[in-house]
Coordinates of C-alpha atoms in Angstrom, one line a residue:
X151 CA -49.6 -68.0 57.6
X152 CA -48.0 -66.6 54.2
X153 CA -48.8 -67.7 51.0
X154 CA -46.6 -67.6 47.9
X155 CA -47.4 -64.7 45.6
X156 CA -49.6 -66.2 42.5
X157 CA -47.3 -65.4 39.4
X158 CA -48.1 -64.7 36.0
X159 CA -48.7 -66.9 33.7
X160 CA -48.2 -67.6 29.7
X161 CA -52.3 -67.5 29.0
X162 CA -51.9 -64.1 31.1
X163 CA -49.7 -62.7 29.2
X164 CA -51.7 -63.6 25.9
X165 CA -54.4 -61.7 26.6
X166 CA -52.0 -58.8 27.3
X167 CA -51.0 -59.3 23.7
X168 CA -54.2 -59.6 22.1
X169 CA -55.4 -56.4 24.0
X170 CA -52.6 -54.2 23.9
X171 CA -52.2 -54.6 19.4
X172 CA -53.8 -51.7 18.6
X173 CA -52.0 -49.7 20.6
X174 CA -48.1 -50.9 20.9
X175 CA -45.7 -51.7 18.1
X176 CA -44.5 -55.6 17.8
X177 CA -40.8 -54.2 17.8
X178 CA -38.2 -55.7 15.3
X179 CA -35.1 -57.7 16.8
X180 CA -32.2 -56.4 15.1
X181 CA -28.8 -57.1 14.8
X182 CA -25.6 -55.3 16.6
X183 CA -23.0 -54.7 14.2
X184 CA -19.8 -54.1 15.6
X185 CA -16.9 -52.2 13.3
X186 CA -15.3 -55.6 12.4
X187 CA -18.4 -56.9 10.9
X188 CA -19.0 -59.3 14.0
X189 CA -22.7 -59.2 15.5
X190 CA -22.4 -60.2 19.3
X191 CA -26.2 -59.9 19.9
X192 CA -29.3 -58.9 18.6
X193 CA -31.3 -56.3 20.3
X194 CA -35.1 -56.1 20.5
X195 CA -35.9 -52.6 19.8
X196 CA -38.3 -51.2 22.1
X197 CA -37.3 -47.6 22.0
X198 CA -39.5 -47.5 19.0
X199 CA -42.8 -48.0 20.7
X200 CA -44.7 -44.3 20.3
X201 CA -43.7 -43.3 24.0
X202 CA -39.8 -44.6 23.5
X203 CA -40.3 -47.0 25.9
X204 CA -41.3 -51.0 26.8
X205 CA -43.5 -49.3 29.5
X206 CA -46.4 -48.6 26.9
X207 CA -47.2 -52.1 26.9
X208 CA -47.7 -52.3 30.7
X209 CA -49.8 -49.3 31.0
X210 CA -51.6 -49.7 28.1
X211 CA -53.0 -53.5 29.2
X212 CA -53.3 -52.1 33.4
X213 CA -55.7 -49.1 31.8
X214 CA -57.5 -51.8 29.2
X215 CA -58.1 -54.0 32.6
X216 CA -60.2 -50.9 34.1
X217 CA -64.2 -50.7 34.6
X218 CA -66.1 -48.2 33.8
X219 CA -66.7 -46.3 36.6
X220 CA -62.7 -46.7 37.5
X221 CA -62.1 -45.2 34.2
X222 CA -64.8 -42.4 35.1
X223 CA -62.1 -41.7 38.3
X224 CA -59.0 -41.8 36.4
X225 CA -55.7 -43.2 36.7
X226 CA -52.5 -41.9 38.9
X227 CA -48.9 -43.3 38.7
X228 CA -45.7 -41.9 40.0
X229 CA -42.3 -42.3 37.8
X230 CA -39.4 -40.7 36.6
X231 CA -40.6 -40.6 33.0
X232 CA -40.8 -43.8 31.2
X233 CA -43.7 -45.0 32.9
X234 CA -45.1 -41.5 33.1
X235 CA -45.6 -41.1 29.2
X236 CA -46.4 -44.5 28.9
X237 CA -49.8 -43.8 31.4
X238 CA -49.8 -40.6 29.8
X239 CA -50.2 -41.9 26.6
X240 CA -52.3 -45.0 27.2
X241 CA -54.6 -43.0 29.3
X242 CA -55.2 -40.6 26.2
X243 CA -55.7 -43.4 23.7
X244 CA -58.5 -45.0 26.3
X245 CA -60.0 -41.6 26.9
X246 CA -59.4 -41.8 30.8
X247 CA -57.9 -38.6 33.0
X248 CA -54.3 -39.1 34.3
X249 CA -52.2 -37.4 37.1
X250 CA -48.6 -38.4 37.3
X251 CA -46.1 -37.7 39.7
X252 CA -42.7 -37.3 38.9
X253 CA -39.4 -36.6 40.8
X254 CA -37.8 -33.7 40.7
X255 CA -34.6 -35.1 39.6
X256 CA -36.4 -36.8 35.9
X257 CA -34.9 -35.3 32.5
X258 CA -37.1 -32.2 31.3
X259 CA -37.4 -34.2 28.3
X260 CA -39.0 -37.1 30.2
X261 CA -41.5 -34.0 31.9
X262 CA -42.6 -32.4 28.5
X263 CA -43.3 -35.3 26.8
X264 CA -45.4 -37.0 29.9
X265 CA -47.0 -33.3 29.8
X266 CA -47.7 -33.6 26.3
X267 CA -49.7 -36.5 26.4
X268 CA -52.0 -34.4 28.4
X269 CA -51.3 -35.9 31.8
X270 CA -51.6 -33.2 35.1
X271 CA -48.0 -33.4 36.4
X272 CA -47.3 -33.3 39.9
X273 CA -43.4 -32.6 40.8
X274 CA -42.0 -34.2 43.7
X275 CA -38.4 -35.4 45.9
X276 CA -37.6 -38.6 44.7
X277 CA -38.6 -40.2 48.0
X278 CA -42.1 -38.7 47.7
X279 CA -43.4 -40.2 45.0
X280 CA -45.1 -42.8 45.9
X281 CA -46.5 -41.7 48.7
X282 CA -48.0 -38.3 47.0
X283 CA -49.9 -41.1 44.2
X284 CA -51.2 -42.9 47.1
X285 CA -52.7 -39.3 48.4
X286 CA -54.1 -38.4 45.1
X287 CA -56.0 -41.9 44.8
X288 CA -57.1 -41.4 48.2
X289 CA -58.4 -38.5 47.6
X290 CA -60.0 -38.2 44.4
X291 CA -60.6 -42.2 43.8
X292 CA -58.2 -42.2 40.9
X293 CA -56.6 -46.2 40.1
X294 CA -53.1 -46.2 41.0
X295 CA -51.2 -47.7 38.0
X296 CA -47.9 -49.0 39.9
X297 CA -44.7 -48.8 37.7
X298 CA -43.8 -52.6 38.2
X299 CA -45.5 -54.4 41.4
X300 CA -48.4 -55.3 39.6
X301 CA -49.5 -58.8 38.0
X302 CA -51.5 -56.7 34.9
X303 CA -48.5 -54.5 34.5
X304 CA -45.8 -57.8 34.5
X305 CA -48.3 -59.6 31.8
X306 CA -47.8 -56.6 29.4
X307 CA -44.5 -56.5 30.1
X308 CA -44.4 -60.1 29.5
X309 CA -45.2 -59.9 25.8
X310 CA -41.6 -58.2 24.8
X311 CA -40.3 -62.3 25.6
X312 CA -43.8 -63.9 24.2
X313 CA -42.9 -61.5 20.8
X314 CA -38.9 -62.5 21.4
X315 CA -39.2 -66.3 21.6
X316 CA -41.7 -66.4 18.5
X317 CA -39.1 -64.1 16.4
X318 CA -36.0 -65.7 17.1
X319 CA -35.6 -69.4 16.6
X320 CA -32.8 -70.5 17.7
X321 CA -32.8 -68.0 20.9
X322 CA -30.1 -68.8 23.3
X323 CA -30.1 -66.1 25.9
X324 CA -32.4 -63.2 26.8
X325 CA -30.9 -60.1 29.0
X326 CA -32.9 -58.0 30.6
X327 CA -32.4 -54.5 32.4
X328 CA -33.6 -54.1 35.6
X329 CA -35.3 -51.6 37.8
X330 CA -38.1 -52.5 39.5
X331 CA -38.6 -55.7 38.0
X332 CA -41.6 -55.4 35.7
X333 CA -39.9 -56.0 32.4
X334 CA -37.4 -59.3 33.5
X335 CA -40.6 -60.7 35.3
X336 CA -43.0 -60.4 32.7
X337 CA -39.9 -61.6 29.7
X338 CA -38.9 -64.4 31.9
X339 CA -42.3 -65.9 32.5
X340 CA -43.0 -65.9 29.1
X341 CA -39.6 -67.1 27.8
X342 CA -39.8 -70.0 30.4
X343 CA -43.4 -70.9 29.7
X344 CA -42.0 -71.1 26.1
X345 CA -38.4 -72.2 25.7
X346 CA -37.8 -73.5 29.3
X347 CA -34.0 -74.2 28.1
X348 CA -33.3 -70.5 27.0
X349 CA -31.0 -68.4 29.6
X350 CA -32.5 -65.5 31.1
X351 CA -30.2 -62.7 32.5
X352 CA -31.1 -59.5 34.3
X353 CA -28.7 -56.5 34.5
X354 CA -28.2 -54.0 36.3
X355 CA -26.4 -50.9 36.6
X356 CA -23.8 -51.5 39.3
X357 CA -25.1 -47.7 41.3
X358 CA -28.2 -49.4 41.5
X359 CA -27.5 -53.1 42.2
X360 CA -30.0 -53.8 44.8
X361 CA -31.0 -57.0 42.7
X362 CA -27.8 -58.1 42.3
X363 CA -27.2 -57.7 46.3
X364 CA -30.8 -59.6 47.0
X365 CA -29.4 -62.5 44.4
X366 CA -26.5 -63.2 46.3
X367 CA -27.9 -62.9 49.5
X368 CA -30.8 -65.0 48.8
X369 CA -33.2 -62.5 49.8
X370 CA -34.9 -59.3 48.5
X371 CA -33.2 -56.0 49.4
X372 CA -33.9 -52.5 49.5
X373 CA -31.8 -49.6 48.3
X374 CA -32.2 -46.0 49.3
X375 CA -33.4 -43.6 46.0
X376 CA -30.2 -41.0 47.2
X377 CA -28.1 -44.4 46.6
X378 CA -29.8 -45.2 42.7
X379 CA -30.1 -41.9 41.8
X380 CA -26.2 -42.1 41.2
X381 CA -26.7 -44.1 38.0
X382 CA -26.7 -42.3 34.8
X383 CA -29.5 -44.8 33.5
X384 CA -32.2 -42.5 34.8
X385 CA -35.0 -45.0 34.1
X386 CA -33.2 -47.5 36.6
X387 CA -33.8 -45.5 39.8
X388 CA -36.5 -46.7 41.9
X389 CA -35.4 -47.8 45.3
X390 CA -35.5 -51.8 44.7
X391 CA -37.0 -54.3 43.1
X392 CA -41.2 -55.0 43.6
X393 CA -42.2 -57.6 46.0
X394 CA -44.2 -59.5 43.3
X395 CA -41.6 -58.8 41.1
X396 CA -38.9 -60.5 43.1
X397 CA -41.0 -63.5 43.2
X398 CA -41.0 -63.7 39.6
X399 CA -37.5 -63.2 39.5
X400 CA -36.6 -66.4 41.8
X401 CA -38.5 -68.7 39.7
X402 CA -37.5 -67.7 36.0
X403 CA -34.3 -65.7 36.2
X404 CA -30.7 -67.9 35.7
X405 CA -28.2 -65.2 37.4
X406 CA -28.0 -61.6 37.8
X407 CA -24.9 -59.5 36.7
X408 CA -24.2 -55.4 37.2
X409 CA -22.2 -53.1 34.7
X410 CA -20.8 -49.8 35.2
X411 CA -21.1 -46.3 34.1
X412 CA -18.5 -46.6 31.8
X413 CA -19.5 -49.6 30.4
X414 CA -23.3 -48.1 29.4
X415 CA -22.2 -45.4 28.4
X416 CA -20.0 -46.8 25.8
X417 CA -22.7 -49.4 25.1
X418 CA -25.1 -46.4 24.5
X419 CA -22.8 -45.1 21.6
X420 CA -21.9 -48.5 20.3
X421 CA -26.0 -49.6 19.5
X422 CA -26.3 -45.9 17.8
X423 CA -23.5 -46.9 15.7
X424 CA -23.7 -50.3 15.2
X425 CA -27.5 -50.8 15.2
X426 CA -28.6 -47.7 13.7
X427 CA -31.4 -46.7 16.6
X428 CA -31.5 -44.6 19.7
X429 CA -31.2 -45.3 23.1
X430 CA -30.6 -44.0 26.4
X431 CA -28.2 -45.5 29.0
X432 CA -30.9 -46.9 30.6
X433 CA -32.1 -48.7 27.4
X434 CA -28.6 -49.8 26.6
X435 CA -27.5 -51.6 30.1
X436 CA -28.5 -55.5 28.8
X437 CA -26.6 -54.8 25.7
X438 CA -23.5 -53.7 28.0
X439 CA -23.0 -57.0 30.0
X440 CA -22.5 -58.5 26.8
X441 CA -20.5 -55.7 24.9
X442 CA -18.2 -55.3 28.0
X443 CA -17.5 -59.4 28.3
X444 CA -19.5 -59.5 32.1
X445 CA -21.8 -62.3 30.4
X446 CA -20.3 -64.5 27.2
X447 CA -22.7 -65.9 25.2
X448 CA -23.4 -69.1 25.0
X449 CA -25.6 -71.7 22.3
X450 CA -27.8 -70.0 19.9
X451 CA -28.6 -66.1 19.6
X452 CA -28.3 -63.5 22.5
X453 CA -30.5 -61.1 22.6
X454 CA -30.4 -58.0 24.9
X455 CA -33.9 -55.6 25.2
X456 CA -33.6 -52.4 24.3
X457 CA -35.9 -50.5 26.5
X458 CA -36.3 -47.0 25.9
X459 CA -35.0 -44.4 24.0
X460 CA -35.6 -41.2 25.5
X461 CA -32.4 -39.6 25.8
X462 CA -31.4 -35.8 26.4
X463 CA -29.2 -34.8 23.2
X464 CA -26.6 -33.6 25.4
X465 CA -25.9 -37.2 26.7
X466 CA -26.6 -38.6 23.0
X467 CA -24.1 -36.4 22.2
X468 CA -21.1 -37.0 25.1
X469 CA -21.4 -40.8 23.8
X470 CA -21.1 -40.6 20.0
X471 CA -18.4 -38.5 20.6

């Protein structure tokens, strides 16, 4: 007989907080200013964590979770660069060895930085990834640190929406972008827990809608990588959404909405301009179903999470253009 997944909870996700401080900022929520002065959402800033990424928070509270002697094996994790620095990183702060394995089709600059952070890097097809990390734990003992299907990884994920719903009072809507799941479960359980009335929204991009599909099908579905890797929000590739992470998903999420290339892209520019920071598509894909009209807000402030900032300067460039 199956049993129902056991999902995170708010008190989880508190002690994700209180360990993870040291280590990952409390981001600001800032506003979007748009030419005409008007400021259609507010964006929570996690680009500026010291990886460019939401992932750090995950990572660093999945690491924290360890015992010593699965510390004294080490930790492995496959990604196509955000979650690679972020175990990178975490890993080097808690003094524990890390091999990552990254597809061959991740931005160089995604590759040196994970490489940076001292990490052993291990470059493989994107449909390989997760089955070389399962090797390498096999084999040398190492912890894998999944990207997203994981109930420590979703509870520090979950303290972007616990820092969210205590920064913004009169919060209205949350959107969330959307890979494989880690970051909308995590927000979503924590903005439910705290302000049950506020609408959550995950986005996606539209080359990599297998969430979107699931959502109106009523069941989880699975997308080839050769079908997301079309996306130019490289951070939204993975093949589909977690199976934990789906179960999240059904119980906090309101609705599920996609947006184009064309529409992130031009998002992309518009938060350089208008809020002053950086992000890559991938980070700018919540703020798009807003700035392109797919979701109109509704009572109180929309806010849109800003996941990650690190973009090639080439693409910077194309969208400030």
């Amino acid at each position: 007989m199956s049993t129902s997944p056991r999902l995170v909870t708010l008190p989880d996700i508190e002690r994700a907080a209180e360990s993870i401080a040291a280590t990952c900022l409390r981001t600001p929520v800032v506003p979007l200013v748009r030419e005409d002065g008007q400021i259609p959402l507010w964006l929570k800033a996690e680009s500026l964590q010291p990886t460019g990424a939401f992932k750090l928070r995950g990572a660093t509270y999945a690491i924290a979770r360890l015992d010593a002697a699965e510390r004294r094996r080490g930790v492995v994790s496959h990604s196509s660069g955000n979650h690679a620095q972020a175990v990178a990183y975490a890993a080097r702060v808690a003094g524990v060895r890390a091999t990552i394995v990254i597809p061959d089709t991740a931005p160089s600059l995604k590759v040196e930085a994970t490489r940076r952070w001292g990490a052993e890097i291990v470059v493989v097809p994107p449909a390989d990834r997760l089955a070389c990390a399962e090797k390498i734990a096999a084999e040398t003992g190492a912890v894998l640190i999944p990207p997203y299907d994981d109930r420590e990884v979703i509870a520090g994920q979950g303290t972007v929406g616990l820092e969210i719903a205590e920064q913004v009072p009169d919060l209205g809507t949350v959107l969330v972008p959307v890979s494989g799941g880690g970051l909308v479960s995590g927000t979503a359980a924590a903005v439910k827990a705290l302000r049950p009335d506020v609408r959550v929204v995950a986005v996606e991009p539209e080359l990599a809608g297998d969430l979107a599909e699931g959502w109106a099908a009523g069941e989880r579905r699975v997308w080839s990588v050769a079908d997301t890797s079309r996306t130019v929000a490289d951070g939204l590739r993975t093949d589909s959404v977690g199976v934990l992470n789906w179960a999240h998903i059904q119980a906090f999420v309101d609705d599920v909405v996609t947006v184009t290339e064309e529409e992130i892209l031009a998002a992309t520019g518009e938060i350089v301009r208008g809020a002053r920071f950086v992000v890559e598509p991938s980070g700018a894909v919540a703020a798009a179903a807003v700035l392109a009209g797919t979701v109109a807000p509704t009572g109180g402030t929309t806010v849109a999470i800003a996941s990650g900032g690190n973009v090639a300067p080439e693409t910077l460039a194309r969208v400030l253009v």
